[in-house]
Each structure stands twice: as C-alpha cells, then as structure tokens.
Amino acid sequence: RKTGPLELSLQVRNPEGVSKLQVVLDKQTFTLSVPKSDKFTSIKIGTVNMKDTGFHVIHIKGLSKSSKMIAEIASIGCKGPATVGMHFNQKERRNAASVHLRYPFSDTSRVIAFYNELTIPAGADQVHSYYMANGFARGYFGIQVNSEKERRIIFSVWDAGNEAVDRGKVADSNRVQLLAKGNGVVANDFGNEGTGGHSHWVYPWKTGQVYKFLVTALPDSATNTTIYSGYCFLPELQQWKLIAAFKAPKDGKWLRNLYSFNENFVGLNGQLQRRAQFGNQWIQRENGTWLELTNASFSYDATGKAGDRIDYGAGVQDGQFFLWNGGFEAPTAQYGQVFTRSPLQSRPAIDWSKNADSAVQIAHDYEQLNKAIQAKTIDTTGSIDGIYYKILKEGTGELVQTTDTLSVFYKGWRYVDGFVFDQTKEKPVSFPLKRLIKGWQLGLQACKVGGKIRLYIPSVLGYGMRTRSKDIGPNQILVFDIEVLSAKK
C-alpha cells in the first residue's frame, strides 16, 4: 500500500547441513547461505525499492544443499517505509474469500422457480472450487471440482433447527426428506456447515460451456413444508436431468433470498484465481409469469470481512454478471456494491418431456409393474402403447379417441403406497382429453363410452420428473380408475 525501500529477511534453519537459497522480488535476485543450525536464525536478504503498490510475489528457490533438507522457513521479515499499512494474513488456511451475488426482488412475489445460467471460463476450474448457481434460503445448487479427475453437480437442502455439525442429533421433525433423485445421483446426509440432505452426480462438466440450472419450490402451508427440486440442463443431450427433490420441514414458503457464489472450499490453493459467469436470471411466480432479474449485489464471507483476503471482485461483462476470487489481484468490487446487466428478454423454455433419464426411468417403472403382474399383486386386461390397463366395466359406446371431450368420474393414487391424491366427488368433470397427461390420452383409447377402466401409468407418461403437487413427486407411477360417462367429438 506504500512505495519505498523494503528490507527482507528470512527466519530459517537447517539442522542437517548447509544450503543456498535464491530469493526474487520485483526482478531483483538475492542469494543467501543457510548455515547448519538447530535454531531458527534471522538472515538478511536485501533491500528492494518498491515502486508500485498492490500485490507482489516473493519467489524462494533452493539452489544447493549438503543433505536431504534444503531449509525450514518459519517466517519472512519485512521492514522499512514500504511496510506502512502492509496487508498480510497469518492464518493457516490459505483459501480465498467466498464471494456472492444476491438477486433482489419484491417481497410480495410468490416465487415457484429460479433459473440461472453458469459458465466457467477456461483456466478457472481450479481443484477445490464450488461454483454455486442457484442458492436460496434453504439450499444451494451448482458445480464442483473435487479433484483433478472428478467433477460434480451438487444440490443440497438444509434441515430445520439449529444443529450445525452432527445430523445424527437432528430430530426427525426437523430433517429434510429425500423424495426422488435422478439416475446415478448419490444422496446422503451432510453436516459441519449446518445439516441437511445432500445429493451429487459425478459429471465431467466443461469450461466454456453454458449450464442451465432450475430450482422449483412447492410450498404447503397446511403441513408447513416445501418441496425443493433441482434440475440441470445437459447441453450435450439437450435434455434436463433431475438431480434430487427434497421436502423441507418447518418451511411452507416460496423461494426467497436468491444468490450465487464462488467458493474455495479447501484451504490449500487460494493463490489460484476462480472465476464464474452468471447470466439470464429469471424467476417464475405462482401465477405462471416469468420475471427477469437484472440486478445483483456483491458480498463476501468472514474471510473477506476479517480482511484476511482482499483479492476478489465482481461486475458485468458481455451481458452477464461475473464473480472472481483468489489469485492475489487488486479488488474490483466493494461489499454491497450493486451491478446491473441489460435485459436479455430470453425467457426460459422448460420442456419437461426432454428428460435425460427417461429411458432408465421407463425400464425401472416397467420392471416394477411386470414383477407385480407376475406376482399377481395387480391384475391387468392388457396393455396399449405402454399403458397397462384393466377393464372394470365394459362400455356400450364407441372407443374413446384423443380428440374427444370427456365427462368422467375418476380416482387417482400413487402406485408406491396407495395414497389417493385426487378424486371426483358427487359430480363428474369434463375436459378435452388431449389436454391431459399422455398416460390418459393413450390408455383411455382402450375404454368404451359407458365403461370403467383402471390405468397403470409409468412416470414418463404421467408427470415425469416434475414435482406436480405436494402429493405427486418426481418419477411416480400413478394409478387411475376412470369411468367414462360421455364423449363429445
């Protein structure tokens, strides 16, 4: 922070022999001899006239040694006018500060979905990095670099209560419940940063590629719970993948406190810079309308607040927000600074039929149904276009067609546990068949008007990977009894 002379020294020892070190600072090179000694000794390096403020790198290199050890360095000493106001960090952890972007919106918004696009530039995919795209009050969703060989997509939701470390101490009434997960996704507990339900999918995501993330929320005020589901769009397949769906207790609220962040989660390589681009943020409200989010405020964690690390920043580039942390560069943003990007007016188009796990899920559903048929725990008349059915009452009219408008009585329940999620009461309901789920459109073609049919609908022909309601989670086989009273062409 000041220019002028800087006197350097090393507190060093070599109990095994003598050695020589080379020290380089601002293109000035010094050589010093380290004598054999069991005690740390202060050895003067030299004086450098610091002409610029900001971060400077001191390179220390071993030139020669008379034993296996080169030297053990306890500290670097700095004296002189250039040390006035010098920034330093003596903590053992060497991680960069975590940095965040928070996306404000009206408190009156009833937000059921949060969409964000994330790109990691080439060279910014450092090991021990978590780039979080969709954060919310109860959880977080993004991509991670776990090692040189493994990368993950992570979606987690916090428990209720105040336990910070051990999930084994969390009461059942406070525990997040896993409802569903995608093919190959690992789901378990997490702790030590609050507790909750964790899910991850090992996936070799790439730099320079745009990844789309969607989190949905389905609150239920009656039970004071909210179902949070996380989906990632896989560009190589042009399909969405369900990561997981969790039911959070003591919630019953809409999506809130939306944010993104960069995290250096292991304190070993904070000297490497991390950078992420976040673009095209949208929220969907309860009435189905979408709203683009074009403002974001910058913040950082306790490491930044303590002044341990000051190399961080944020901004807008090419119509996207960006975050960076680490690398020992001068900061480019202040805590609380607000950034605004230009609207893209590119509303998300979520095609739920593009399910990356559809083939696997179909096989899984049919395996369950076929086992039940063989075990005679369910009875069927036959199948039509992938729908098992049983005629409960033979009709006298024509076969139903998908172009018909029907008047029906019906009851629907979950195959897995028999829970009835919907049914008609005293009066029938009417609707165009083509507006309903694919399973109804296909299965009812086996029923005549005046008849009654039972349909066993695989999840991909029902609501698929969507969280349709508080009673119908992702990947649910559904069963319907349907009595067709009339059909209008």
Short mmCIF file of C-alpha atoms in Angstrom, two decimals:
data_model
loop_
_atom_site.label_atom_id
_atom_site.label_comp_id
_atom_site.label_asym_id
_atom_site.label_seq_id
_atom_site.Cartn_x
_atom_site.Cartn_y
_atom_site.Cartn_z
CA ARG A 1 0.00 0.00 0.00
CA LYS A 2 3.11 2.23 0.20
CA THR A 3 6.13 2.53 -2.07
CA GLY A 4 9.74 2.90 -0.95
CA PRO A 5 12.50 0.69 0.46
CA LEU A 6 11.59 -2.77 1.73
CA GLU A 7 14.14 -4.76 3.76
CA LEU A 8 13.66 -8.52 3.54
CA SER A 9 14.87 -11.28 5.85
CA LEU A 10 14.15 -14.95 6.47
CA GLN A 11 13.70 -16.72 9.80
CA VAL A 12 15.24 -20.04 8.77
CA ARG A 13 17.14 -23.12 9.93
CA ASN A 14 18.71 -26.30 8.55
CA PRO A 15 19.55 -28.83 11.29
CA GLU A 16 21.02 -31.32 8.76
CA GLY A 17 23.55 -29.28 6.78
CA VAL A 18 24.20 -26.10 4.82
CA SER A 19 22.29 -24.85 1.79
CA LYS A 20 21.84 -21.92 -0.55
CA LEU A 21 18.59 -20.17 -1.42
CA GLN A 22 17.60 -17.77 -4.17
CA VAL A 23 15.03 -15.04 -3.43
CA VAL A 24 13.45 -12.96 -6.21
CA LEU A 25 11.21 -9.91 -5.71
CA ASP A 26 10.30 -7.42 -8.45
CA LYS A 27 13.02 -8.76 -10.77
CA GLN A 28 15.73 -8.35 -8.12
CA THR A 29 17.55 -11.55 -7.26
CA PHE A 30 19.36 -12.35 -3.99
CA THR A 31 21.38 -15.38 -2.93
CA LEU A 32 21.84 -16.31 0.72
CA SER A 33 23.58 -19.10 2.58
CA VAL A 34 21.82 -21.03 5.30
CA PRO A 35 24.22 -22.44 7.92
CA LYS A 36 23.67 -25.69 9.76
CA SER A 37 21.71 -24.91 12.92
CA ASP A 38 19.03 -26.43 15.13
CA LYS A 39 17.71 -22.97 15.95
CA PHE A 40 15.90 -20.54 13.69
CA THR A 41 18.13 -17.67 12.66
CA SER A 42 17.24 -14.37 11.02
CA ILE A 43 19.19 -13.97 7.78
CA LYS A 44 19.07 -10.70 5.89
CA ILE A 45 18.12 -11.00 2.23
CA GLY A 46 18.49 -7.43 0.98
CA THR A 47 16.56 -4.25 0.20
CA VAL A 48 14.19 -3.70 -2.71
CA ASN A 49 12.87 -0.29 -3.72
CA MET A 50 9.15 -0.93 -4.17
CA LYS A 51 7.92 1.31 -6.98
CA ASP A 52 4.33 0.07 -7.15
CA THR A 53 1.62 -0.70 -4.61
CA GLY A 54 -0.56 -3.80 -4.79
CA PHE A 55 0.24 -7.50 -4.59
CA HIS A 56 3.85 -8.62 -5.09
CA VAL A 57 5.22 -12.15 -5.33
CA ILE A 58 8.32 -13.35 -3.48
CA HIS A 59 9.89 -16.41 -5.15
CA ILE A 60 12.12 -18.63 -2.99
CA LYS A 61 14.13 -21.38 -4.68
CA GLY A 62 16.64 -23.90 -3.35
CA LEU A 63 19.97 -23.72 -5.20
CA SER A 64 22.09 -26.27 -3.35
CA LYS A 65 22.14 -28.48 -0.26
CA SER A 66 24.53 -30.75 1.60
CA SER A 67 21.80 -33.03 2.99
CA LYS A 68 18.25 -34.08 2.20
CA MET A 69 16.84 -30.87 3.64
CA ILE A 70 17.13 -27.54 1.87
CA ALA A 71 15.78 -25.33 4.66
CA GLU A 72 12.87 -24.87 7.05
CA ILE A 73 11.41 -21.37 6.85
CA ALA A 74 9.47 -20.05 9.84
CA SER A 75 8.67 -16.56 8.53
CA ILE A 76 9.54 -13.77 6.12
CA GLY A 77 10.60 -10.47 7.71
CA CYS A 78 9.70 -7.09 6.17
CA LYS A 79 10.95 -3.68 7.36
CA GLY A 80 11.10 -0.17 6.03
CA PRO A 81 8.79 2.57 4.69
CA ALA A 82 7.05 0.20 2.26
CA THR A 83 5.60 -1.81 5.18
CA VAL A 84 3.31 1.00 6.34
CA GLY A 85 -0.24 -0.36 6.05
CA MET A 86 1.02 -3.61 4.55
CA HIS A 87 -1.66 -6.29 4.19
CA PHE A 88 -0.80 -9.76 5.48
CA ASN A 89 -2.60 -12.89 6.62
CA GLN A 90 -1.08 -15.16 9.27
CA LYS A 91 -3.87 -17.76 9.35
CA GLU A 92 -3.01 -21.34 8.39
CA ARG A 93 -5.86 -21.77 5.90
CA ARG A 94 -4.86 -20.46 2.51
CA ASN A 95 -8.29 -20.33 0.89
CA ALA A 96 -9.59 -17.29 -0.95
CA ALA A 97 -12.65 -15.47 0.38
CA SER A 98 -16.00 -16.78 -0.80
CA VAL A 99 -17.86 -14.19 -2.87
CA HIS A 100 -21.57 -13.83 -3.60
CA LEU A 101 -24.11 -12.17 -5.86
CA ARG A 102 -27.56 -11.63 -4.36
CA TYR A 103 -30.55 -11.08 -6.64
CA PRO A 104 -33.21 -8.77 -5.15
CA PHE A 105 -36.92 -8.94 -6.00
CA SER A 106 -40.18 -7.88 -4.41
CA ASP A 107 -41.07 -9.47 -1.07
CA THR A 108 -44.62 -9.92 -2.34
CA SER A 109 -43.53 -12.22 -5.17
CA ARG A 110 -44.63 -15.81 -4.75
CA VAL A 111 -41.67 -17.43 -6.48
CA ILE A 112 -42.00 -21.08 -7.51
CA ALA A 113 -38.90 -21.35 -9.75
CA PHE A 114 -35.43 -19.79 -10.07
CA TYR A 115 -33.49 -20.15 -13.33
CA ASN A 116 -29.83 -19.25 -13.86
CA GLU A 117 -27.09 -19.92 -16.43
CA LEU A 118 -23.50 -20.62 -15.35
CA THR A 119 -20.28 -20.64 -17.37
CA ILE A 120 -16.76 -21.29 -16.04
CA PRO A 121 -14.07 -19.72 -18.27
CA ALA A 122 -11.10 -21.78 -19.42
CA GLY A 123 -8.41 -21.94 -16.76
CA ALA A 124 -10.74 -21.04 -13.88
CA ASP A 125 -11.69 -24.63 -12.99
CA GLN A 126 -9.29 -24.97 -10.05
CA VAL A 127 -9.45 -28.03 -7.80
CA HIS A 128 -11.47 -27.41 -4.60
CA SER A 129 -13.84 -24.97 -6.30
CA TYR A 130 -17.61 -24.80 -5.87
CA TYR A 131 -19.45 -22.58 -8.33
CA MET A 132 -22.97 -22.23 -6.99
CA ALA A 133 -25.59 -21.04 -9.48
CA ASN A 134 -28.92 -21.29 -7.64
CA GLY A 135 -28.79 -20.50 -3.95
CA PHE A 136 -31.92 -19.94 -1.87
CA ALA A 137 -32.87 -19.66 1.79
CA ARG A 138 -32.94 -23.43 2.36
CA GLY A 139 -30.28 -24.72 -0.03
CA TYR A 140 -27.81 -24.43 -2.88
CA PHE A 141 -27.23 -25.88 -6.36
CA GLY A 142 -24.14 -25.76 -8.58
CA ILE A 143 -20.99 -27.46 -9.86
CA GLN A 144 -17.81 -28.52 -8.11
CA VAL A 145 -14.22 -29.51 -8.90
CA ASN A 146 -13.39 -32.22 -6.36
CA SER A 147 -10.07 -33.43 -7.78
CA GLU A 148 -8.09 -33.49 -11.00
CA LYS A 149 -10.26 -36.42 -12.12
CA GLU A 150 -13.71 -35.80 -10.60
CA ARG A 151 -16.34 -33.11 -11.03
CA ARG A 152 -19.85 -32.99 -9.63
CA ILE A 153 -23.23 -31.31 -9.78
CA ILE A 154 -24.40 -30.72 -6.20
CA PHE A 155 -27.87 -29.95 -4.84
CA SER A 156 -28.43 -29.74 -1.08
CA VAL A 157 -31.19 -28.55 1.26
CA TRP A 158 -30.73 -27.61 4.93
CA ASP A 159 -32.60 -29.15 7.83
CA ALA A 160 -34.68 -27.02 10.17
CA GLY A 161 -33.36 -26.31 13.67
CA ASN A 162 -30.01 -25.07 14.93
CA GLU A 163 -27.71 -28.13 14.76
CA ALA A 164 -24.58 -27.07 12.88
CA VAL A 165 -22.41 -30.19 12.90
CA ASP A 166 -23.96 -33.62 13.52
CA ARG A 167 -27.09 -34.66 11.62
CA GLY A 168 -27.46 -37.57 13.99
CA LYS A 169 -28.59 -35.04 16.59
CA VAL A 170 -31.34 -33.61 14.37
CA ALA A 171 -34.89 -34.58 15.36
CA ASP A 172 -36.99 -36.34 12.72
CA SER A 173 -39.37 -33.37 12.74
CA ASN A 174 -36.50 -31.14 11.56
CA ARG A 175 -34.94 -33.45 8.99
CA VAL A 176 -35.17 -32.86 5.27
CA GLN A 177 -36.70 -35.87 3.46
CA LEU A 178 -35.45 -37.16 0.09
CA LEU A 179 -38.41 -37.69 -2.25
CA ALA A 180 -36.66 -38.58 -5.50
CA LYS A 181 -33.29 -38.47 -7.25
CA GLY A 182 -32.01 -38.81 -10.78
CA ASN A 183 -30.29 -41.86 -12.22
CA GLY A 184 -26.76 -42.22 -10.83
CA VAL A 185 -27.25 -39.48 -8.25
CA VAL A 186 -25.83 -40.13 -4.77
CA ALA A 187 -27.96 -38.85 -1.89
CA ASN A 188 -26.96 -38.80 1.78
CA ASP A 189 -26.50 -36.52 4.79
CA PHE A 190 -24.24 -33.52 5.26
CA GLY A 191 -23.02 -31.64 8.34
CA ASN A 192 -20.39 -29.24 9.68
CA GLU A 193 -21.99 -26.24 7.91
CA GLY A 194 -25.47 -26.77 9.18
CA THR A 195 -27.03 -30.15 8.42
CA GLY A 196 -29.35 -31.41 5.73
CA GLY A 197 -29.93 -33.60 2.72
CA HIS A 198 -27.12 -33.74 0.17
CA SER A 199 -27.17 -35.03 -3.40
CA HIS A 200 -24.49 -35.10 -6.08
CA TRP A 201 -23.99 -36.50 -9.54
CA VAL A 202 -20.48 -37.18 -10.83
CA TYR A 203 -20.42 -35.40 -14.18
CA PRO A 204 -17.49 -34.13 -16.31
CA TRP A 205 -18.75 -30.61 -16.93
CA LYS A 206 -16.53 -28.46 -19.14
CA THR A 207 -15.20 -24.92 -19.12
CA GLY A 208 -16.56 -22.52 -21.71
CA GLN A 209 -19.91 -24.34 -21.75
CA VAL A 210 -23.17 -22.77 -20.57
CA TYR A 211 -25.01 -24.87 -17.96
CA LYS A 212 -28.62 -24.10 -17.09
CA PHE A 213 -29.96 -24.62 -13.58
CA LEU A 214 -33.56 -24.64 -12.35
CA VAL A 215 -34.81 -24.90 -8.77
CA THR A 216 -38.54 -25.23 -8.10
CA ALA A 217 -40.44 -24.79 -4.85
CA LEU A 218 -43.83 -26.22 -3.93
CA PRO A 219 -44.93 -24.87 -0.53
CA ASP A 220 -47.70 -26.44 1.54
CA SER A 221 -48.94 -24.16 4.30
CA ALA A 222 -51.13 -26.91 5.78
CA THR A 223 -48.12 -29.09 6.65
CA ASN A 224 -45.64 -26.19 6.89
CA THR A 225 -43.34 -27.88 4.35
CA THR A 226 -41.84 -27.00 0.98
CA ILE A 227 -40.65 -29.42 -1.71
CA TYR A 228 -37.47 -28.16 -3.42
CA SER A 229 -36.39 -29.82 -6.68
CA GLY A 230 -33.17 -29.23 -8.61
CA TYR A 231 -32.74 -29.73 -12.38
CA CYS A 232 -29.72 -29.20 -14.65
CA PHE A 233 -29.84 -28.94 -18.45
CA LEU A 234 -27.22 -31.16 -20.11
CA PRO A 235 -26.10 -29.38 -23.31
CA GLU A 236 -24.62 -32.49 -24.93
CA LEU A 237 -28.02 -34.22 -24.71
CA GLN A 238 -30.24 -31.13 -24.95
CA GLN A 239 -32.22 -32.59 -22.06
CA TRP A 240 -32.96 -31.79 -18.43
CA LYS A 241 -31.82 -34.03 -15.60
CA LEU A 242 -33.41 -34.26 -12.19
CA ILE A 243 -30.73 -34.17 -9.52
CA ALA A 244 -33.00 -34.52 -6.49
CA ALA A 245 -36.19 -33.42 -4.77
CA PHE A 246 -36.30 -32.81 -1.01
CA LYS A 247 -39.18 -32.00 1.32
CA ALA A 248 -38.10 -29.35 3.85
CA PRO A 249 -39.96 -29.20 7.20
CA LYS A 250 -40.88 -26.03 9.09
CA ASP A 251 -40.96 -24.03 5.89
CA GLY A 252 -44.13 -23.71 3.80
CA LYS A 253 -42.67 -20.71 1.97
CA TRP A 254 -41.83 -19.70 -1.57
CA LEU A 255 -38.31 -19.34 -2.94
CA ARG A 256 -36.50 -16.44 -1.28
CA ASN A 257 -33.02 -14.99 -0.67
CA LEU A 258 -31.73 -15.96 -4.12
CA TYR A 259 -27.97 -15.79 -4.73
CA SER A 260 -24.89 -17.27 -6.43
CA PHE A 261 -21.32 -17.71 -5.17
CA ASN A 262 -17.75 -18.86 -5.78
CA GLU A 263 -16.14 -20.91 -3.01
CA ASN A 264 -12.59 -22.20 -2.47
CA PHE A 265 -13.69 -24.94 -0.07
CA VAL A 266 -10.29 -26.35 0.93
CA GLY A 267 -7.62 -24.05 2.34
CA LEU A 268 -4.73 -25.15 0.14
CA ASN A 269 -4.77 -23.30 -3.18
CA GLY A 270 -6.24 -19.86 -2.70
CA GLN A 271 -3.36 -18.41 -4.69
CA LEU A 272 -5.19 -19.63 -7.81
CA GLN A 273 -7.95 -17.46 -9.19
CA ARG A 274 -11.51 -18.68 -9.61
CA ARG A 275 -13.97 -17.01 -11.94
CA ALA A 276 -17.58 -17.67 -12.93
CA GLN A 277 -20.10 -16.01 -15.22
CA PHE A 278 -23.78 -15.92 -14.28
CA GLY A 279 -26.35 -14.93 -16.89
CA ASN A 280 -30.02 -14.74 -17.83
CA GLN A 281 -31.52 -14.97 -14.34
CA TRP A 282 -35.31 -15.42 -14.14
CA ILE A 283 -37.91 -16.21 -11.52
CA GLN A 284 -41.34 -17.73 -12.11
CA ARG A 285 -44.24 -16.65 -9.95
CA GLU A 286 -47.20 -18.66 -8.69
CA ASN A 287 -49.42 -17.36 -11.48
CA GLY A 288 -47.00 -18.78 -14.08
CA THR A 289 -45.50 -15.48 -15.23
CA TRP A 290 -41.74 -15.08 -15.53
CA LEU A 291 -39.69 -12.07 -14.37
CA GLU A 292 -36.11 -11.35 -15.42
CA LEU A 293 -33.64 -10.41 -12.64
CA THR A 294 -31.13 -7.81 -13.83
CA ASN A 295 -29.67 -6.51 -10.55
CA ALA A 296 -27.18 -8.18 -8.21
CA SER A 297 -25.37 -7.01 -5.07
CA PHE A 298 -21.85 -8.15 -4.17
CA SER A 299 -20.76 -9.57 -0.82
CA TYR A 300 -18.12 -11.84 0.71
CA ASP A 301 -17.74 -14.19 3.67
CA ALA A 302 -15.95 -13.94 7.03
CA THR A 303 -12.55 -14.37 5.36
CA GLY A 304 -13.21 -11.21 3.38
CA LYS A 305 -14.85 -9.34 6.26
CA ALA A 306 -11.84 -10.02 8.50
CA GLY A 307 -9.54 -8.65 5.84
CA ASP A 308 -7.63 -11.93 5.63
CA ARG A 309 -8.08 -11.92 1.86
CA ILE A 310 -8.81 -8.86 -0.26
CA ASP A 311 -8.42 -10.38 -3.73
CA TYR A 312 -11.97 -10.56 -5.03
CA GLY A 313 -14.36 -8.80 -7.34
CA ALA A 314 -17.49 -8.77 -9.47
CA GLY A 315 -19.02 -6.92 -12.37
CA VAL A 316 -20.86 -7.17 -15.67
CA GLN A 317 -19.28 -8.35 -18.92
CA ASP A 318 -20.95 -9.32 -22.20
CA GLY A 319 -24.39 -9.06 -20.62
CA GLN A 320 -23.55 -11.40 -17.73
CA PHE A 321 -22.61 -10.95 -14.10
CA PHE A 322 -19.24 -12.35 -13.07
CA LEU A 323 -17.52 -13.21 -9.79
CA TRP A 324 -13.84 -13.84 -9.13
CA ASN A 325 -11.82 -14.66 -6.02
CA GLY A 326 -8.21 -15.53 -5.27
CA GLY A 327 -5.10 -15.06 -7.36
CA PHE A 328 -3.77 -12.07 -5.38
CA GLU A 329 -5.07 -9.31 -7.60
CA ALA A 330 -6.43 -5.93 -6.52
CA PRO A 331 -10.14 -5.99 -5.56
CA THR A 332 -12.60 -4.75 -8.18
CA ALA A 333 -15.81 -4.53 -6.13
CA GLN A 334 -16.92 -3.25 -2.74
CA TYR A 335 -19.16 -5.01 -0.24
CA GLY A 336 -22.78 -4.16 -1.04
CA GLN A 337 -22.00 -2.75 -4.48
CA VAL A 338 -24.92 -3.21 -6.88
CA PHE A 339 -24.41 -4.24 -10.50
CA THR A 340 -26.98 -4.08 -13.29
CA ARG A 341 -26.96 -6.02 -16.55
CA SER A 342 -29.03 -5.32 -19.64
CA PRO A 343 -32.19 -7.42 -20.02
CA LEU A 344 -31.82 -10.30 -22.46
CA GLN A 345 -35.58 -10.92 -22.72
CA SER A 346 -34.79 -14.60 -23.28
CA ARG A 347 -37.36 -16.29 -21.06
CA PRO A 348 -36.63 -19.92 -20.07
CA ALA A 349 -38.44 -22.53 -22.12
CA ILE A 350 -38.63 -25.63 -19.93
CA ASP A 351 -39.65 -28.71 -21.92
CA TRP A 352 -40.30 -31.34 -19.26
CA SER A 353 -40.57 -34.07 -21.89
CA LYS A 354 -36.83 -33.72 -22.54
CA ASN A 355 -35.78 -35.96 -19.66
CA ALA A 356 -32.19 -37.22 -19.68
CA ASP A 357 -33.21 -40.20 -17.52
CA SER A 358 -36.36 -41.16 -19.43
CA ALA A 359 -35.04 -44.46 -20.84
CA VAL A 360 -33.71 -45.59 -17.48
CA GLN A 361 -36.88 -44.49 -15.69
CA ILE A 362 -39.14 -46.30 -18.18
CA ALA A 363 -37.18 -49.52 -17.65
CA HIS A 364 -37.38 -49.08 -13.87
CA ASP A 365 -41.13 -48.45 -13.91
CA TYR A 366 -41.88 -51.42 -16.17
CA GLU A 367 -39.70 -53.66 -14.03
CA GLN A 368 -41.84 -52.79 -11.00
CA LEU A 369 -45.11 -53.29 -12.87
CA ASN A 370 -44.04 -56.55 -14.53
CA LYS A 371 -42.93 -58.01 -11.20
CA ALA A 372 -46.31 -57.11 -9.71
CA ILE A 373 -48.15 -58.68 -12.65
CA GLN A 374 -46.11 -61.88 -12.39
CA ALA A 375 -46.69 -61.99 -8.64
CA LYS A 376 -50.40 -61.36 -9.31
CA THR A 377 -50.48 -58.42 -6.91
CA ILE A 378 -52.04 -56.38 -9.69
CA ASP A 379 -54.48 -57.65 -12.33
CA THR A 380 -54.48 -56.37 -15.90
CA THR A 381 -56.53 -56.99 -19.01
CA GLY A 382 -53.74 -55.98 -21.36
CA SER A 383 -51.64 -53.03 -22.46
CA ILE A 384 -51.89 -50.25 -25.01
CA ASP A 385 -48.98 -48.02 -26.08
CA GLY A 386 -47.05 -48.80 -22.91
CA ILE A 387 -50.01 -48.44 -20.52
CA TYR A 388 -51.16 -51.49 -18.57
CA TYR A 389 -54.92 -51.43 -18.03
CA LYS A 390 -57.82 -53.44 -16.62
CA ILE A 391 -61.39 -53.10 -17.86
CA LEU A 392 -63.51 -52.79 -14.72
CA LYS A 393 -66.79 -52.40 -16.62
CA GLU A 394 -67.36 -52.94 -20.31
CA GLY A 395 -68.84 -49.93 -22.07
CA THR A 396 -71.53 -49.96 -24.71
CA GLY A 397 -70.46 -46.96 -26.77
CA GLU A 398 -67.59 -46.26 -29.11
CA LEU A 399 -63.94 -46.42 -28.10
CA VAL A 400 -62.60 -43.15 -26.70
CA GLN A 401 -60.46 -41.04 -29.02
CA THR A 402 -57.85 -38.45 -28.02
CA THR A 403 -59.84 -35.73 -29.80
CA ASP A 404 -62.89 -36.34 -27.57
CA THR A 405 -64.13 -34.10 -24.79
CA LEU A 406 -64.99 -36.45 -21.94
CA SER A 407 -67.27 -36.43 -18.92
CA VAL A 408 -65.85 -38.76 -16.24
CA PHE A 409 -65.67 -39.85 -12.66
CA TYR A 410 -62.13 -40.74 -11.56
CA LYS A 411 -59.86 -41.56 -8.64
CA GLY A 412 -56.05 -41.36 -8.71
CA TRP A 413 -53.50 -42.82 -6.32
CA ARG A 414 -49.77 -43.43 -6.05
CA TYR A 415 -48.72 -46.91 -7.03
CA VAL A 416 -45.92 -46.99 -4.47
CA ASP A 417 -48.13 -46.65 -1.39
CA GLY A 418 -51.77 -46.39 -2.49
CA PHE A 419 -52.13 -42.77 -1.35
CA VAL A 420 -55.17 -41.18 -3.02
CA PHE A 421 -54.11 -37.75 -4.28
CA ASP A 422 -57.25 -36.76 -6.20
CA GLN A 423 -60.78 -37.91 -6.98
CA THR A 424 -64.14 -36.63 -8.13
CA LYS A 425 -66.98 -36.27 -5.64
CA GLU A 426 -70.71 -36.24 -6.41
CA LYS A 427 -70.42 -34.58 -9.81
CA PRO A 428 -68.39 -35.69 -12.84
CA VAL A 429 -65.81 -33.44 -14.53
CA SER A 430 -65.46 -32.60 -18.22
CA PHE A 431 -62.34 -31.77 -20.26
CA PRO A 432 -60.72 -32.27 -23.68
CA LEU A 433 -58.67 -35.46 -23.42
CA LYS A 434 -55.77 -34.01 -25.42
CA ARG A 435 -55.09 -31.53 -22.60
CA LEU A 436 -54.35 -34.26 -20.06
CA ILE A 437 -51.26 -36.32 -19.35
CA LYS A 438 -50.04 -38.72 -22.02
CA GLY A 439 -51.00 -41.74 -19.94
CA TRP A 440 -54.68 -40.77 -20.02
CA GLN A 441 -54.58 -39.99 -23.74
CA LEU A 442 -53.07 -43.39 -24.58
CA GLY A 443 -54.78 -45.59 -22.01
CA LEU A 444 -58.34 -44.34 -22.42
CA GLN A 445 -58.31 -45.44 -26.05
CA ALA A 446 -58.84 -48.98 -24.68
CA CYS A 447 -62.10 -47.93 -22.98
CA LYS A 448 -65.56 -47.59 -24.50
CA VAL A 449 -68.01 -44.86 -23.53
CA GLY A 450 -70.08 -46.08 -20.60
CA GLY A 451 -67.21 -48.24 -19.38
CA LYS A 452 -64.77 -48.07 -16.49
CA ILE A 453 -61.02 -48.67 -16.76
CA ARG A 454 -58.00 -48.84 -14.44
CA LEU A 455 -54.77 -47.40 -15.84
CA TYR A 456 -51.25 -48.08 -14.55
CA ILE A 457 -49.28 -45.11 -15.86
CA PRO A 458 -45.44 -45.14 -15.86
CA SER A 459 -43.96 -41.88 -14.61
CA VAL A 460 -42.67 -40.75 -18.01
CA LEU A 461 -46.24 -40.93 -19.35
CA GLY A 462 -47.53 -39.13 -16.26
CA TYR A 463 -45.81 -36.11 -14.73
CA GLY A 464 -42.28 -37.40 -15.31
CA MET A 465 -39.53 -35.74 -13.31
CA ARG A 466 -41.71 -32.78 -12.29
CA THR A 467 -42.88 -32.17 -8.75
CA ARG A 468 -46.52 -31.91 -9.80
CA SER A 469 -48.04 -31.32 -6.37
CA LYS A 470 -47.38 -31.90 -2.70
CA ASP A 471 -48.71 -35.44 -3.20
CA ILE A 472 -47.13 -36.28 -6.57
CA GLY A 473 -43.35 -36.14 -6.55
CA PRO A 474 -40.96 -36.84 -9.42
CA ASN A 475 -40.86 -40.26 -11.08
CA GLN A 476 -44.13 -41.55 -9.61
CA ILE A 477 -46.07 -44.43 -11.17
CA LEU A 478 -49.74 -43.41 -10.99
CA VAL A 479 -52.92 -45.49 -10.97
CA PHE A 480 -56.33 -44.16 -12.07
CA ASP A 481 -59.82 -45.63 -12.04
CA ILE A 482 -61.80 -43.75 -14.71
CA GLU A 483 -65.47 -44.13 -15.59
CA VAL A 484 -66.32 -42.56 -18.96
CA LEU A 485 -69.88 -41.22 -18.90
CA SER A 486 -69.92 -39.49 -22.27
CA ALA A 487 -67.71 -38.35 -25.14
CA LYS A 488 -68.23 -35.42 -27.49
CA LYS A 489 -66.46 -35.43 -30.83
#
